[in-house]
């Protein structure tokens, strides 16, 4: 069974403290906008690694593709 955007959102939220989190997708391809204080001082690849760590094995087993916009709260306010 393919995961829903809501399930992917819950997976991310369970492993990463987010101030804002939106997930869209069709069951295989997802796009997430993630705002987290934990991204402060981190490069883009480090931010993505935090999200992948929150998803764990689901990234290999359930989620085919995930595109992300990862922002700090300050970056989110400026957007």
PDB file of C-alpha atoms in Angstrom:
ATOM      1  CA  UNK A   1       0.000   0.000   0.000  1.00  0.00           C
ATOM      2  CA  UNK A   2       1.335   3.408  -0.987  1.00  0.00           C
ATOM      3  CA  UNK A   3       1.809   6.024   1.749  1.00  0.00           C
ATOM      4  CA  UNK A   4      -0.371   9.128   1.782  1.00  0.00           C
ATOM      5  CA  UNK A   5       0.986  12.662   2.101  1.00  0.00           C
ATOM      6  CA  UNK A   6      -0.478  12.739   5.634  1.00  0.00           C
ATOM      7  CA  UNK A   7       1.450   9.591   6.582  1.00  0.00           C
ATOM      8  CA  UNK A   8       4.702  11.024   5.220  1.00  0.00           C
ATOM      9  CA  UNK A   9       4.012  14.231   7.169  1.00  0.00           C
ATOM     10  CA  UNK A  10       3.505  12.200  10.346  1.00  0.00           C
ATOM     11  CA  UNK A  11       6.711  10.207   9.731  1.00  0.00           C
ATOM     12  CA  UNK A  12       8.740  13.420   9.394  1.00  0.00           C
ATOM     13  CA  UNK A  13       7.066  15.099  12.381  1.00  0.00           C
ATOM     14  CA  UNK A  14       7.726  12.056  14.579  1.00  0.00           C
ATOM     15  CA  UNK A  15      11.473  12.292  13.978  1.00  0.00           C
ATOM     16  CA  UNK A  16      12.077  16.014  13.532  1.00  0.00           C
ATOM     17  CA  UNK A  17      10.728  18.960  15.525  1.00  0.00           C
ATOM     18  CA  UNK A  18       9.087  21.146  12.880  1.00  0.00           C
ATOM     19  CA  UNK A  19       7.620  24.624  13.216  1.00  0.00           C
ATOM     20  CA  UNK A  20       5.827  24.170   9.879  1.00  0.00           C
ATOM     21  CA  UNK A  21       5.384  21.071   7.723  1.00  0.00           C
ATOM     22  CA  UNK A  22       3.456  20.564   4.480  1.00  0.00           C
ATOM     23  CA  UNK A  23       3.558  17.419   2.333  1.00  0.00           C
ATOM     24  CA  UNK A  24       1.956  16.910  -1.073  1.00  0.00           C
ATOM     25  CA  UNK A  25       2.175  13.873  -3.276  1.00  0.00           C
ATOM     26  CA  UNK A  26       0.614  11.034  -5.214  1.00  0.00           C
ATOM     27  CA  UNK A  27       1.740   8.032  -3.186  1.00  0.00           C
ATOM     28  CA  UNK A  28       5.120   7.644  -4.867  1.00  0.00           C
ATOM     29  CA  UNK A  29       6.449  11.165  -5.417  1.00  0.00           C
ATOM     30  CA  UNK A  30       6.230  13.702  -2.619  1.00  0.00           C
ATOM     31  CA  UNK A  31       7.134  17.342  -2.074  1.00  0.00           C
ATOM     32  CA  UNK A  32       7.652  18.640   1.459  1.00  0.00           C
ATOM     33  CA  UNK A  33       8.113  22.131   2.840  1.00  0.00           C
ATOM     34  CA  UNK A  34       9.807  21.747   6.198  1.00  0.00           C
ATOM     35  CA  UNK A  35      10.595  24.550   8.647  1.00  0.00           C
ATOM     36  CA  UNK A  36      12.722  23.523  11.623  1.00  0.00           C
ATOM     37  CA  UNK A  37      14.989  25.247  14.116  1.00  0.00           C
ATOM     38  CA  UNK A  38      17.272  22.220  13.795  1.00  0.00           C
ATOM     39  CA  UNK A  39      18.256  23.466  10.326  1.00  0.00           C
ATOM     40  CA  UNK A  40      19.979  26.553  11.800  1.00  0.00           C
ATOM     41  CA  UNK A  41      23.621  26.698  10.726  1.00  0.00           C
ATOM     42  CA  UNK A  42      23.310  23.620   8.501  1.00  0.00           C
ATOM     43  CA  UNK A  43      24.005  23.354   4.795  1.00  0.00           C
ATOM     44  CA  UNK A  44      21.322  22.054   2.434  1.00  0.00           C
ATOM     45  CA  UNK A  45      22.703  18.505   2.348  1.00  0.00           C
ATOM     46  CA  UNK A  46      22.834  18.395   6.157  1.00  0.00           C
ATOM     47  CA  UNK A  47      19.216  19.538   6.344  1.00  0.00           C
ATOM     48  CA  UNK A  48      18.159  16.819   3.913  1.00  0.00           C
ATOM     49  CA  UNK A  49      20.101  14.238   5.915  1.00  0.00           C
ATOM     50  CA  UNK A  50      18.113  15.202   9.023  1.00  0.00           C
ATOM     51  CA  UNK A  51      14.865  14.599   7.137  1.00  0.00           C
ATOM     52  CA  UNK A  52      16.105  11.285   5.720  1.00  0.00           C
ATOM     53  CA  UNK A  53      17.126  10.222   9.231  1.00  0.00           C
ATOM     54  CA  UNK A  54      13.607  11.027  10.465  1.00  0.00           C
ATOM     55  CA  UNK A  55      12.157   8.850   7.696  1.00  0.00           C
ATOM     56  CA  UNK A  56      14.617   6.019   8.275  1.00  0.00           C
ATOM     57  CA  UNK A  57      13.954   2.838   6.290  1.00  0.00           C
ATOM     58  CA  UNK A  58      10.695   4.250   4.949  1.00  0.00           C
ATOM     59  CA  UNK A  59      12.757   6.229   2.453  1.00  0.00           C
ATOM     60  CA  UNK A  60      13.894   2.977   0.830  1.00  0.00           C
ATOM     61  CA  UNK A  61      10.822   0.840   1.418  1.00  0.00           C
ATOM     62  CA  UNK A  62       7.767   3.094   1.032  1.00  0.00           C
ATOM     63  CA  UNK A  63       8.698   6.451  -0.453  1.00  0.00           C
ATOM     64  CA  UNK A  64       9.916   6.424  -4.038  1.00  0.00           C
ATOM     65  CA  UNK A  65      10.886  10.097  -4.293  1.00  0.00           C
ATOM     66  CA  UNK A  66      10.894  13.086  -1.964  1.00  0.00           C
ATOM     67  CA  UNK A  67      11.674  16.654  -2.973  1.00  0.00           C
ATOM     68  CA  UNK A  68      12.166  19.092  -0.129  1.00  0.00           C
ATOM     69  CA  UNK A  69      12.292  22.765   0.655  1.00  0.00           C
ATOM     70  CA  UNK A  70      14.066  22.976   4.024  1.00  0.00           C
ATOM     71  CA  UNK A  71      14.007  26.316   5.822  1.00  0.00           C
ATOM     72  CA  UNK A  72      14.865  27.763   9.204  1.00  0.00           C
ATOM     73  CA  UNK A  73      12.084  29.756  10.913  1.00  0.00           C
ATOM     74  CA  UNK A  74      13.857  33.008   9.943  1.00  0.00           C
ATOM     75  CA  UNK A  75      14.091  31.918   6.293  1.00  0.00           C
ATOM     76  CA  UNK A  76      10.400  30.934   6.368  1.00  0.00           C
ATOM     77  CA  UNK A  77       9.396  34.382   7.662  1.00  0.00           C
ATOM     78  CA  UNK A  78      11.370  36.038   4.841  1.00  0.00           C
ATOM     79  CA  UNK A  79       9.852  33.839   2.110  1.00  0.00           C
TER      80      UNK A  79
END
